[in-house]
Structure formats: structure tokens, C-alpha cells
Coordinates of C-alpha atoms and ligand atoms in Angstrom, one line a residue:
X1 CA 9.8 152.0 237.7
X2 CA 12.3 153.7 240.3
X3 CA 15.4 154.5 239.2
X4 CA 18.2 152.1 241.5
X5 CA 21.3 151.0 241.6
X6 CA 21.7 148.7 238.4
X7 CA 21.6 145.0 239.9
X8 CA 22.9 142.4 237.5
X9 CA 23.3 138.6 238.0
X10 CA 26.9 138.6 236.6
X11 CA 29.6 141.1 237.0
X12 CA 32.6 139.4 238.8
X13 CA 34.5 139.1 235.9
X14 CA 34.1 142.6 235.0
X15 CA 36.2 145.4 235.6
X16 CA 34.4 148.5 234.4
X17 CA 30.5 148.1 234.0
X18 CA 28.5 148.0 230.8
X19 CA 27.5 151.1 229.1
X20 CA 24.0 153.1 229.2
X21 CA 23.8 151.8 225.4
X22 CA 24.4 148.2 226.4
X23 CA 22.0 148.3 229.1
X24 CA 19.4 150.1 227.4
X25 CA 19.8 147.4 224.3
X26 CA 20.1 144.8 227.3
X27 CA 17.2 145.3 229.6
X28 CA 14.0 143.2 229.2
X29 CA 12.4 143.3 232.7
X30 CA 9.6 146.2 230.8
X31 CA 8.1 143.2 229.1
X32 CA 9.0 140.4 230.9
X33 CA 8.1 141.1 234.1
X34 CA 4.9 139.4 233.5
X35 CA 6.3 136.3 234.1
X36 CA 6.9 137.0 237.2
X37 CA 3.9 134.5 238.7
X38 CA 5.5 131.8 236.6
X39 CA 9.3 132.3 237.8
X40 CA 7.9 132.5 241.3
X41 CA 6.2 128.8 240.8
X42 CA 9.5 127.6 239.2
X43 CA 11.2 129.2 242.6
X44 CA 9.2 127.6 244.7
X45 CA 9.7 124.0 243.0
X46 CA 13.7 124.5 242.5
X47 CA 13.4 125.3 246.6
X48 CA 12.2 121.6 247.2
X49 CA 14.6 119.8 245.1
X50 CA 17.3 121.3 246.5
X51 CA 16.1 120.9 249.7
X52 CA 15.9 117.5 248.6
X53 CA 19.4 117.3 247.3
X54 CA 20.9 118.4 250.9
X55 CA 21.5 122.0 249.5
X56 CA 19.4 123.8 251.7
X57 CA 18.2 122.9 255.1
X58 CA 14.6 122.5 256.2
X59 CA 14.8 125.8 257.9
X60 CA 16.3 127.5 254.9
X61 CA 13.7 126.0 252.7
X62 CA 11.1 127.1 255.1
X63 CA 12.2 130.7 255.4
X64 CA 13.1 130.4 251.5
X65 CA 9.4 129.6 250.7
X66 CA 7.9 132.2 252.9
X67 CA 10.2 134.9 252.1
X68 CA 8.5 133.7 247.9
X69 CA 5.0 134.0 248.9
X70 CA 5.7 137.4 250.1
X71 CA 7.4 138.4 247.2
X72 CA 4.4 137.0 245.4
X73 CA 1.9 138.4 247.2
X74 CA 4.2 141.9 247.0
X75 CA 4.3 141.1 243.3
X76 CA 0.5 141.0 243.0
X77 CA -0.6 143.4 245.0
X78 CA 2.1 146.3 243.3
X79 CA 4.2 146.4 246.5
X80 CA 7.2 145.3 244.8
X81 CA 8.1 146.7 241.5
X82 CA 10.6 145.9 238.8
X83 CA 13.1 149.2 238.8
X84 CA 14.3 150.2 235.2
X85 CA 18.0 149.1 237.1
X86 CA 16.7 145.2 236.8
X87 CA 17.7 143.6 233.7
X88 CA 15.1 141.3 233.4
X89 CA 12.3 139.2 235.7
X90 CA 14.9 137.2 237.0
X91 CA 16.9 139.7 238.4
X92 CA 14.0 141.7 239.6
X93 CA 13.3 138.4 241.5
X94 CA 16.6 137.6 242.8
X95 CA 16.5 141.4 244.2
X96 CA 13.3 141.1 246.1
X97 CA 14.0 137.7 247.6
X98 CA 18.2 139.2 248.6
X99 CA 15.8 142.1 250.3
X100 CA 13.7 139.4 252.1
X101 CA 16.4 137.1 253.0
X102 CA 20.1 138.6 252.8
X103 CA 22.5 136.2 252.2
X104 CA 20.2 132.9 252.0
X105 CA 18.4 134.5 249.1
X106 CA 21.8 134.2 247.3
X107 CA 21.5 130.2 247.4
X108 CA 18.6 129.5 244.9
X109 CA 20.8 129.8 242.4
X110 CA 22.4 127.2 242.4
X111 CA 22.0 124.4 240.0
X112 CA 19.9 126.8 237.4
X113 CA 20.3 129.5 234.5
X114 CA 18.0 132.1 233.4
X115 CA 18.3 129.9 230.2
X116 CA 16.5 127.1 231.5
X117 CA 14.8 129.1 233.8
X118 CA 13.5 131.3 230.8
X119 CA 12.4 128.4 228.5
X120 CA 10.3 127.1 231.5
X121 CA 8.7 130.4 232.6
X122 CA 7.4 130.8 228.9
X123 CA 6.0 127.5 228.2
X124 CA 4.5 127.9 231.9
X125 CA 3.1 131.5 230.8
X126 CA 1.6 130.2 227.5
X127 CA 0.5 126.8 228.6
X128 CA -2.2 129.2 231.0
X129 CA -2.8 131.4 228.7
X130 CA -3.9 129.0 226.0
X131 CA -6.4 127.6 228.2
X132 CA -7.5 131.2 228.7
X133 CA -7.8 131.8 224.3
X134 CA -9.8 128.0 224.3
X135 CA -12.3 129.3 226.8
X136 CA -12.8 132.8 224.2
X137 CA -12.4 130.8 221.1
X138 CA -15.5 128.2 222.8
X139 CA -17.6 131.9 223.3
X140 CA -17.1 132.6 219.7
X141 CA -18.3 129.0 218.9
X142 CA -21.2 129.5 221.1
X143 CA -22.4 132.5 219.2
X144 CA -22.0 131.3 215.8
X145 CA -23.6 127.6 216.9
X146 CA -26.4 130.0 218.8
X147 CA -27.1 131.9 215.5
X148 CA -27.5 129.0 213.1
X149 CA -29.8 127.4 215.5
X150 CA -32.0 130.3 215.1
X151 CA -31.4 129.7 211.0
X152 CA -30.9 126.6 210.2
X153 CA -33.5 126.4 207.8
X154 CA -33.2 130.2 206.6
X155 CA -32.1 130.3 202.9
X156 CA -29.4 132.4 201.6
X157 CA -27.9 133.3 198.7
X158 CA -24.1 130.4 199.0
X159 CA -21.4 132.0 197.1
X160 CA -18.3 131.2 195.1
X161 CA -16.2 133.9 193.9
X162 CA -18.8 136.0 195.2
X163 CA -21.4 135.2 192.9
X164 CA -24.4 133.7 193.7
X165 CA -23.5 129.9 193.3
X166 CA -26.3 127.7 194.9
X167 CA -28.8 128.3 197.9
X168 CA -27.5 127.1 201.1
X169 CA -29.3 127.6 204.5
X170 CA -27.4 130.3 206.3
X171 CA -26.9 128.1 210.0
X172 CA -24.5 125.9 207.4
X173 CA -22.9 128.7 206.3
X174 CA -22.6 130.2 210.6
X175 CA -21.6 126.9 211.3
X176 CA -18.5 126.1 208.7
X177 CA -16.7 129.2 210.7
X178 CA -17.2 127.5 213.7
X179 CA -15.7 124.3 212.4
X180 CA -12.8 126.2 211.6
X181 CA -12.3 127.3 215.3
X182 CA -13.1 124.1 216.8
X183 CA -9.9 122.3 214.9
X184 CA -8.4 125.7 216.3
X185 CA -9.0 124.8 219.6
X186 CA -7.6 121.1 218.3
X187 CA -4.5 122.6 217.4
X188 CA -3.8 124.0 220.8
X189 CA -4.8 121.0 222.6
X190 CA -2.4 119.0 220.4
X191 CA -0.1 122.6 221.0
X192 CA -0.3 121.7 224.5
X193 CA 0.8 118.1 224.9
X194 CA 4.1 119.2 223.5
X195 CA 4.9 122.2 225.4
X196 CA 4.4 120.1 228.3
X197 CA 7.9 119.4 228.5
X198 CA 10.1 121.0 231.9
X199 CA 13.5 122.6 230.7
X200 CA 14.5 122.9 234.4
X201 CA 17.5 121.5 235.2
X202 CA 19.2 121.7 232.1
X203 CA 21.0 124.7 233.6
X204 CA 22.7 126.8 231.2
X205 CA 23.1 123.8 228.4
X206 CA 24.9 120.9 229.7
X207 CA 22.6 120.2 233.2
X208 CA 23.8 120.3 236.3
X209 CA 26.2 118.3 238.3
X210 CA 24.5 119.0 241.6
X211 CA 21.7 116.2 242.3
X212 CA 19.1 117.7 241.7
X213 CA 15.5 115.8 240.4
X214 CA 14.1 117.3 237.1
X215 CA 11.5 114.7 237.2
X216 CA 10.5 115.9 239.8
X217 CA 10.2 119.6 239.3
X218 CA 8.4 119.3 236.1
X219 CA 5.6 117.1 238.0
X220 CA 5.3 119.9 240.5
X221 CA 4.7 122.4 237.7
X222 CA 2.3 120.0 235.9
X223 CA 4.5 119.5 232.7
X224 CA 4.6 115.6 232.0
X225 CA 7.7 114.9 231.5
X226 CA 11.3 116.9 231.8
X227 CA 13.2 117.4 229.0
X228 CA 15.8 114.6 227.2
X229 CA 18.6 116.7 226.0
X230 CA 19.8 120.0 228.2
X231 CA 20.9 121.5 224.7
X232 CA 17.7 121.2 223.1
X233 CA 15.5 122.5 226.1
X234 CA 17.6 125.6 226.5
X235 CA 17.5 126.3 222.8
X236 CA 14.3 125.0 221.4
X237 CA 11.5 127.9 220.9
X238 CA 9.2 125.7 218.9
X239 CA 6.8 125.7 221.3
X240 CA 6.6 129.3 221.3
X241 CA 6.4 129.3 217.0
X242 CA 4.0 126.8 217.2
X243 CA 1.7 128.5 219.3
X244 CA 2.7 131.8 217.4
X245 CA 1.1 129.5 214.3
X246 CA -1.7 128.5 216.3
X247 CA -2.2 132.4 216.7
X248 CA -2.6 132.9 213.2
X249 CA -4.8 130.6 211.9
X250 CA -6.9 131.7 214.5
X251 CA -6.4 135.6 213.3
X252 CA -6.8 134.1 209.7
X253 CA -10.3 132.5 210.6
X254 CA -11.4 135.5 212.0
X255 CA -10.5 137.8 209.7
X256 CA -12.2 135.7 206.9
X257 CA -15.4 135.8 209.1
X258 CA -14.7 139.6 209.8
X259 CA -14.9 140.0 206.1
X260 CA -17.9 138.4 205.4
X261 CA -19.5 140.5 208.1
X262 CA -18.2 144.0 206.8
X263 CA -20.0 142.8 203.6
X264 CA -23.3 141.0 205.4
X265 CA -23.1 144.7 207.0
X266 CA -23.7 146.6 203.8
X267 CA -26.2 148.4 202.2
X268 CA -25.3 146.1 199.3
X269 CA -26.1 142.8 201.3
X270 CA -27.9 144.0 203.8
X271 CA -28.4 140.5 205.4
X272 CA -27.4 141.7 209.1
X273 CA -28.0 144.4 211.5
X274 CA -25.1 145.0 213.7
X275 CA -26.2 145.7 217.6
X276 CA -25.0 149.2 218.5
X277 CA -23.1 148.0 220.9
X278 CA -20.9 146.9 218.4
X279 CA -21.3 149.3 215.8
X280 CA -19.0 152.6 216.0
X281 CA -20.5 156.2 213.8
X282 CA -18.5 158.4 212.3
X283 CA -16.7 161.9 212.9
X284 CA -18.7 163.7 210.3
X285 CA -21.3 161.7 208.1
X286 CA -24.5 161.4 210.8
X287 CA -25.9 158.8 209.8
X288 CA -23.3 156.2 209.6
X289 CA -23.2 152.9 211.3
X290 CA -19.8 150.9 211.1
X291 CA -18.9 147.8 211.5
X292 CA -15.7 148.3 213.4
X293 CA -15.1 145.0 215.5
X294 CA -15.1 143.1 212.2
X295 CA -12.7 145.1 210.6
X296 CA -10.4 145.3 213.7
X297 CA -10.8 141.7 213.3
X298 CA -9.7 141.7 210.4
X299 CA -7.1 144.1 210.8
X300 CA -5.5 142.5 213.4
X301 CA -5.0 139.5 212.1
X302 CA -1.9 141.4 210.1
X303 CA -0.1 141.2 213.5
X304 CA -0.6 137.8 214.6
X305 CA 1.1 136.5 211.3
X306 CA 3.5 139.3 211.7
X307 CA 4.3 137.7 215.2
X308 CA 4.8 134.4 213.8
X309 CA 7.3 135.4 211.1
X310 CA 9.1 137.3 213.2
X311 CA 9.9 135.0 215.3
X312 CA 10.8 132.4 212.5
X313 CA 13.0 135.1 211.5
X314 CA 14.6 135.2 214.9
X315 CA 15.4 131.2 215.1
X316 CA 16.3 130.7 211.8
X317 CA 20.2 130.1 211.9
X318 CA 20.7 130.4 215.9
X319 CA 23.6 127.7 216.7
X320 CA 23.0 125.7 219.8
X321 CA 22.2 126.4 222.1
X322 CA 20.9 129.6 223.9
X323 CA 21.5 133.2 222.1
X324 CA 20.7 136.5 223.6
X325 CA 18.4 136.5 220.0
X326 CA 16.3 134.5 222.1
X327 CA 14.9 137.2 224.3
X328 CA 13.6 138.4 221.5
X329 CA 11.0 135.4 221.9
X330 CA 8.3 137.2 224.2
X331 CA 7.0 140.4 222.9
X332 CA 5.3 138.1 219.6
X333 CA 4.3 135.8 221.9
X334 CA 2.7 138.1 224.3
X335 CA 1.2 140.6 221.3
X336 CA -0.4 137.5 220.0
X337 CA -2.0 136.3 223.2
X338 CA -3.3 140.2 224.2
X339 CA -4.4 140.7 220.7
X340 CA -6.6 137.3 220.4
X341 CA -7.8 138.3 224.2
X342 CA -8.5 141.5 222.6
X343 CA -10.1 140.9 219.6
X344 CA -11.8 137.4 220.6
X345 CA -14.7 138.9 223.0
X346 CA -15.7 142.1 220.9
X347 CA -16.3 139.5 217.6
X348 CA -18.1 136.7 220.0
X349 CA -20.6 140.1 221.3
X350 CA -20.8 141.0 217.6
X351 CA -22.0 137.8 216.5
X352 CA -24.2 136.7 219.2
X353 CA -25.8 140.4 218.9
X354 CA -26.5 140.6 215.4
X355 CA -30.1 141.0 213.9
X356 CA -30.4 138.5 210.7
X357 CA -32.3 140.0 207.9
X358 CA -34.5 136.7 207.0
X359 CA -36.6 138.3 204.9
X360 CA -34.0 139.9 202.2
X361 CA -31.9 136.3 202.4
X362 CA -34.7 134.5 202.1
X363 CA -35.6 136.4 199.1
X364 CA -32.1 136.8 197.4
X365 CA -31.7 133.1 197.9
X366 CA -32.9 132.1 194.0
X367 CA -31.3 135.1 192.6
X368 CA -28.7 134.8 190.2
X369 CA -30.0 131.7 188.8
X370 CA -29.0 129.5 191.8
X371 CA -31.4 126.8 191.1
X372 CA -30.0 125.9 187.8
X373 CA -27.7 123.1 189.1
X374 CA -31.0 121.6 190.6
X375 CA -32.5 121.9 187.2
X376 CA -29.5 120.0 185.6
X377 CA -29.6 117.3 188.2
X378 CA -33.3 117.2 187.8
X379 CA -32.9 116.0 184.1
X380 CA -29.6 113.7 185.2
X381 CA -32.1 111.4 187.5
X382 CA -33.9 111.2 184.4
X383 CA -31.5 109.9 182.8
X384 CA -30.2 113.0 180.4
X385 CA -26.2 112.4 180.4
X386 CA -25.0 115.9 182.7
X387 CA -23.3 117.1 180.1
X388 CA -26.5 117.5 178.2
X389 CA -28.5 118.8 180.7
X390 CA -25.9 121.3 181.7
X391 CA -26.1 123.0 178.3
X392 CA -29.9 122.8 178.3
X393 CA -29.8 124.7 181.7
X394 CA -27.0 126.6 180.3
X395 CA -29.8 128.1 177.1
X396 CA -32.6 128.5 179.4
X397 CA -30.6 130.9 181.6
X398 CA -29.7 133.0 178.7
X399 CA -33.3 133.0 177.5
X400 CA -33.9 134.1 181.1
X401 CA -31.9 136.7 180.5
X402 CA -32.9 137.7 177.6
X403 CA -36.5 137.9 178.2
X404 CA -35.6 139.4 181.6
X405 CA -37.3 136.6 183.5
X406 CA -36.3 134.1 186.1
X407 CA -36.1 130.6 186.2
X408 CA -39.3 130.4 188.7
X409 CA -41.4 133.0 186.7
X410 CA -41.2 130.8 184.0
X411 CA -44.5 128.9 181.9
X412 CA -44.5 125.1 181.1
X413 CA -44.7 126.5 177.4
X414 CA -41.4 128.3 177.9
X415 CA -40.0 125.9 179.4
X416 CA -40.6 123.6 176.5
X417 CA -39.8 126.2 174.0
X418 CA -36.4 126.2 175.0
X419 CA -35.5 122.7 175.5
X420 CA -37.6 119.4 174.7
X421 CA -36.5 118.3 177.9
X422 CA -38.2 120.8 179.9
X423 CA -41.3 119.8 178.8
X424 CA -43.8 118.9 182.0
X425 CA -44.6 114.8 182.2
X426 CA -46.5 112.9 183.6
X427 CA -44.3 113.0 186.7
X428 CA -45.2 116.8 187.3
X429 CA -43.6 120.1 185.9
X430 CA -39.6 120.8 186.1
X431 CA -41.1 123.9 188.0
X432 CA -41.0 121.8 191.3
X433 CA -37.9 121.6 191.7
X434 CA -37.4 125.4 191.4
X435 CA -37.5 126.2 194.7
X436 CA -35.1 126.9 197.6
X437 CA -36.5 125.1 200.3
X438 CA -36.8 121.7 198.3
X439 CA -33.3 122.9 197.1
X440 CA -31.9 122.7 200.5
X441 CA -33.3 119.4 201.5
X442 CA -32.3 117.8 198.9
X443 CA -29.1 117.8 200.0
X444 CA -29.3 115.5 202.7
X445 CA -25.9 113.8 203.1
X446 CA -23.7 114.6 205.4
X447 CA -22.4 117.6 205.2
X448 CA -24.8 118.4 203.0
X449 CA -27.0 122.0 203.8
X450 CA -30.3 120.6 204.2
X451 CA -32.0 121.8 207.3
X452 CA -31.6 118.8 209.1
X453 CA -27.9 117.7 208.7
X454 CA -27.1 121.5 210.0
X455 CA -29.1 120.5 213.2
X456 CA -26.9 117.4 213.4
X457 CA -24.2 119.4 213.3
X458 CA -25.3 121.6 215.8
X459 CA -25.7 118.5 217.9
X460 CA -22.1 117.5 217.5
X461 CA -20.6 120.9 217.5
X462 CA -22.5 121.7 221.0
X463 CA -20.7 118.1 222.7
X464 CA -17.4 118.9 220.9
X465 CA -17.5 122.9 222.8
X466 CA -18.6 121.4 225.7
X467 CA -15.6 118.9 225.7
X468 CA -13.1 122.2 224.9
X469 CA -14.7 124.2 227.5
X470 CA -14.4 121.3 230.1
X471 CA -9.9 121.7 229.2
X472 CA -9.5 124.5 229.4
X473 CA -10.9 124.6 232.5
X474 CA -10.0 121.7 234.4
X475 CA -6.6 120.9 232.5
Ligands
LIG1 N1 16.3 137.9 229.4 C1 16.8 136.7 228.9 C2 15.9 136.1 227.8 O1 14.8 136.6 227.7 C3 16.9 135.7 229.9 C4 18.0 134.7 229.7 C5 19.3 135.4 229.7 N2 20.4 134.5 229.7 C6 21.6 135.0 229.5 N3 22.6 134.1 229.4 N4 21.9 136.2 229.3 O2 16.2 135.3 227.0

């Protein structure tokens, strides 16, 4: 930024100017200015109506609109720069449009505040942007739903406190991350029917006794309605915790899936290879392969709920109705969108890259005695009361133990060694139910693991993306 003259909206009733310390603490125009596009729209729209309203004649408006494009354009294309003199966007703007026009510049003005104008350039700025996050959260789906296509029938070892629990088949287990993001992307869709609400023309707080048409304003920037209460829209930032929310939950439900493949990354687990092109080595130790992107993932999800409490911080306690707190609205808001641009594309390239070890899930699927529920409900159909069967199970596991044998390895005489009601019948051996395929199809209600409800579900997920993909591109 050049160094100018200081241009400020305000000043008349000053005698001396502010202080370097003020306007250092004051200025905001480093990280607003990229709301520039979206003050420029709101320009364009507060032209018309007051046009509209008699306030500025056709050939005004004319010259008024072309002298915005050009700023625009100059905005765009670098021509036109925000100078560390510009307090914020607005005054930037105001500068560039006083350099294009002279005096006529000086009448869009009227009838508006930078505290209406502000609230509206923000939601305008994050109701784009959220379409922008649906589209990368519907890659991320895309991956996961791609990967538990390819293994929907693969069995893995499913855990609770990280101990093998019962087999699952590891598309279910892909697939309940991506049902996490798809209620994500609900959220912002649900986000975005409230934020669709114009502030302009509520002026500085108490609207604006020049006739102008808020209606019609917030039509012409695609909100649906403008707002009630001039008060409220000038003070009201829920939109922008809301979203900051929205933010991280997503952050949470990628760090959570981050996690799990830091640990499906190690020697330990071993139950994925991560593609080089997402795997970073290390400074000193050749041979090391690191799963980076997940951690980052991980990692950054410290920020996005750091964002969001920092701006709860900010609002809690503001009177009505704008406060110069308020400006401290956009840098959380914009962290959170660059870090889930960020971090969103590396994670969907690190799942739909990885290599799935089949072989060492399929074969750690039993361990850790994970048919033994099977076993239990095995003896349930035949009518032993659960509680019975469970501490049956319960002995055979520690004779397992024991004799350092598992629960497939073992003979019918075992079997009815330990418990009478192990002992094979005339409806076949307990044996057949120990394995992890007839485990998994067993459980064949909804939302159940067996191989074919997690190809419904792919089936469902894959017209639920679609129908996310389709807003946030034609909304
Ligand atoms: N830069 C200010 C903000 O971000 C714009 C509104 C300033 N309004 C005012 N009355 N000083 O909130």
C-alpha cells in the first residue's frame, strides 16, 4: 500500500486530527479490503434506489454506475489499491469513486452507514463463500463414498475405546464420516436461509428518512427478504457466529477423521498406505513417511473453534446497537473460511489417494475376540436368557486366553468342555457362526454393517451429494 494523504469519512466535527496510535488501532482496510467485490454490488444496488427515490438523476446514475464498474474492474485487475491512509473498504471505495467522479461521487452516501453497509457486505461475502466450502465439503464426501464403494464388504477390526469391539465392514466405517459432513453441509444450507436477510437501509440504526426501497435492494442482491428492525440488522452478528459454529463442527469432523488416519497410517495399524503426494519425509530419519495432511487437519481444527469463541467473546455484552467491537467480526470469519479452503482439498486428495491394506484388515478383523457377541447372540436365538450366554462367552474367552487360542481355532470338544451350551447339535457346530463375513451380514437392518445396507447407503449418500453439489452451484 502507498503511503497518501489519510482520507477519512468523518472529520468535520474535528479540530485537530486523530493520532498515529488511533489510526493504527483504527484502520481495517489490510483485511477488509476483500470485500471490496461485495461493497461494489451493494454500490451498484444503493445507485438504483436512489435513482429511484429522485436522489440522483438518470445521467448521474449512469455516470455513477460506470465510474463502479471501473473501479471494479480497477479493483480486480490491481489498478487500484487500498493505501495504508484508507481506514477501511469503505473509504478506499469512496476514494476511488471521488477520483472517477469528483463531486457526484460524494452523493452515494446518502441514506447509508458503513454500519449497515458492513453487516450487508459480510453476509454477502460469506453467503458466496459457503457455497464455495459446500462444493469442497461434497469432494471430501466423494472420496470417502468412492472408498467404501471399493470396501464395502472388506472387514475390519470396529472399535470402541480403541479396542477391538465387533467386526464391521470398513465402507461403514468410510461412510459414517461422510454422514457427518453431509449434515455439515445441512447446517450451512439451513445457515444460509437465515443470513439471507438485507441490512441495507437501516442506515446507522434507526433507517433512513430518505425514500428509499430496502425491499428492493435486498432482491437485487439475492437476499430474500430485508431486514424488520434497523437496530437488530446493524448490531446482529449471528450470522457470522453461526457460520463461525458451522466452521467448527466441520474442523471437529475432520480432525476426528484426521486422527483415525494418523493411526490407519501407522506401523501399528498398518491398514493404509498414504500416496506420496500426500505424505511429507523427514529432515533427518530417511526412511520416514508422514502423514502430514491429517495432522494439519487435525491441527487446524484448534483455530476454527478458536475463531468461534472469539467472536462469542467479542458479542457477549455489546449494547445495541453497532460498536467499533464489531470490526473485530472479520478476521475469525475470514481465518475460518481460508483455513477450511485450505485444509478441505489436501484431506479430500489424501483420502481419495490412499492404498487400503485389505489383506491385514481382513485378517485383524476376528482379533481380539470380536466374534464373541455373535456367540452370545448365537445361544440368545436359542433361547439361553443373554445374561447367561454372556458369561458363557465371557469363560470361553478366558479359556482362550489361557490356552493361547482363539475363538475360531477352537474343537467342538473344547467348545463343550467349557460350557454345555457350546456343545455342536443337530443344527450344526457354534463354529459357524465364528466368522467375519457371516458376522457382517448378519447385521442386516438399517444401519446395520452388513455389506448390503452400506451399498444402500452409498445409494442415498451419492443422491444426497449430488443434491449439495447442485446448491452450491446454482443457489
Ligand atoms: N470498519 C468498520 C467495521 O468493520 C466499519 C463500520 C464502521 N462504522 C463506524 N461507525 N465507525 O465494523
Amino acid at each position: 500500500m502507498a503511503d497518501n494523504k489519510p482520507m477519512r469519512l468523518w472529520g468535520g466535527r474535528f479540530e485537530g486530527g486523530p493520532s498515529d496510535a488511533l489510526t493504527r488501532l483504527s484502520v481495517s482496510v489490510q483485511f477488509d479490503w476483500r470485500l471490496a467485490p461485495y461493497d461494489l454490488l451493494a454500490s451498484r444496488a444503493h445507485a438504483r434506489v436512489l435513482h429511484r427515490a429522485g436522489l440522483l438523476a438518470q445521467d448521474e446514475l449512469d455516470r455513477m454506475l460506470g465510474a463502479l464498474d471501473d473501479l471494479d474492474q480497477a479493483c480486480r485487475n490491481g489498478e487500484f489499491r487500498p493505501t495504508v491512509a484508507d481506514e477501511d473498504v469503505h473509504t478506499a471505495l469512496e476514494r476511488g469513486l471521488l477520483e472517477r467522479l469528483g463531486t457526484l461521487g460524494g452523493k452515494l452516501r446518502a441514506g447509508r452507514s458503513r454500519n449497515d453497509q458492513i453487516a450487508t457486505d459480510l453476509r454477502l461475502y460469506l453467503r458466496d463463500h459457503v457455497r464455495t466450502i459446500v462444493s469442497r465439503l461434497v469432494e471430501l464426501e466423494t472420496a470417502l463414498i468412492g472408498q467404501a464403494e471399493e470396501h464395502a464388504e472388506t472387514a475390519a477390526p470396529g472399535m470402541t475405546h480403541l479396542q477391538h469391539a465387533q467386526p464391521v465392514a470398513f465402507g461403514h466405517q468410510l461412510l459414517a464420516h461422510a454422514h457427518a459432513l453431509t449434515r455439515d453441509v445441512d447446517r450451512l444450507r439451513d445457515w444460509d436461509r437465515r443470513a439471507a436477510v438485507s441490512p441495507l437501509g437501516s442506515g446507522a440504526l434507526a433507517g433512513s428518512s430518505l425514500p428509499l426501497d430496502p425491499a428492493a435492494v435486498a432482491a437485487e442482491l439475492g437476499f430474500d427478504s430485508a431486514a424488520p428492525n434497523s437496530m437488530d440488522a446493524v448490531a446482529d452478528r449471528d450470522f457470522a457466529a453461526e457460520f463461525l459454529f458451522c466452521a467448527a463442527m466441520i474442523g471437529v469432523h475432520i480432525s476426528r477423521l484426521g486422527e483415525e488416519l494418523v493411526l490407519w497410517a501407522s506401523q501399528e495399524f498398518r491398514w493404509i498406505e498414504v500416496d506420496d503426494a500426500y505424505s511429507t519425509g523427514s529432515s533427518i530419519m530417511p526412511q520416514k513417511k508422514n502423514p502430514d495432511v491429517a495432522e494439519l487437519a487435525r491441527g487446524k481444527s484448534g483455530r476454527l473453534i478458536g475463531s468461534l469463541m472469539s467472536l462469542l467473546t467479542t458479542l457477549k455484552g455489546l449494547p445495541l446497537t453497532y460498536n467499533r467491537d464489531l470490526q473485530e467480526d472479520k478476521e475469525p470469519v475470514f481465518d475460518a473460511v481460508d483455513t477450511l479452503l485450505l485444509v478441505l482439498p489436501a484431506v479430500s486428495g489424501m483420502v481419495s489417494t490412499m492404498r487400503v491394506n485389505k489383506a491385514k484388515l481382513e485378517a485383524s478383523a476376528p482379533d481380539g475376540f470380536a466374534l464373541a457377541t455373535d456367540l452370545a447372540e448365537l445361544l440368545v436365538r436359542q433361547g439361553v436368557p443373554f445374561r447367561e450366554a454372556h458369561e458363557a462367552v465371557g469363560h470361553l474367552v478366558v479359556w482362550c486366553q489361557v490356552n493361547d487360542k482363539d475363538l475360531g481355532e477352537l474343537t467342538d470338544e473344547e467348545l463343550a468342555k467349557v460350557s454345555p451350551y457350546f456343545a455342536s447339535g443337530p443344527d450344526g457346530s457354534v463354529r459357524d457362526v465364528l466368522n467375519v463375513q457371516g458376522a457382517l451380514a448378519a447385521r442386516a437392518a438399517r444401519g446395520g454393517t452388513a455389506p448390503d445396507r452400506v451399498r444402500d447407503q452409498i445409494a442415498a449418500l451419492r443422491e444426497t451429494v449430488d443434491d449439495q453439489a447442485a446448491w452450491a452451484n446454482e443457489s
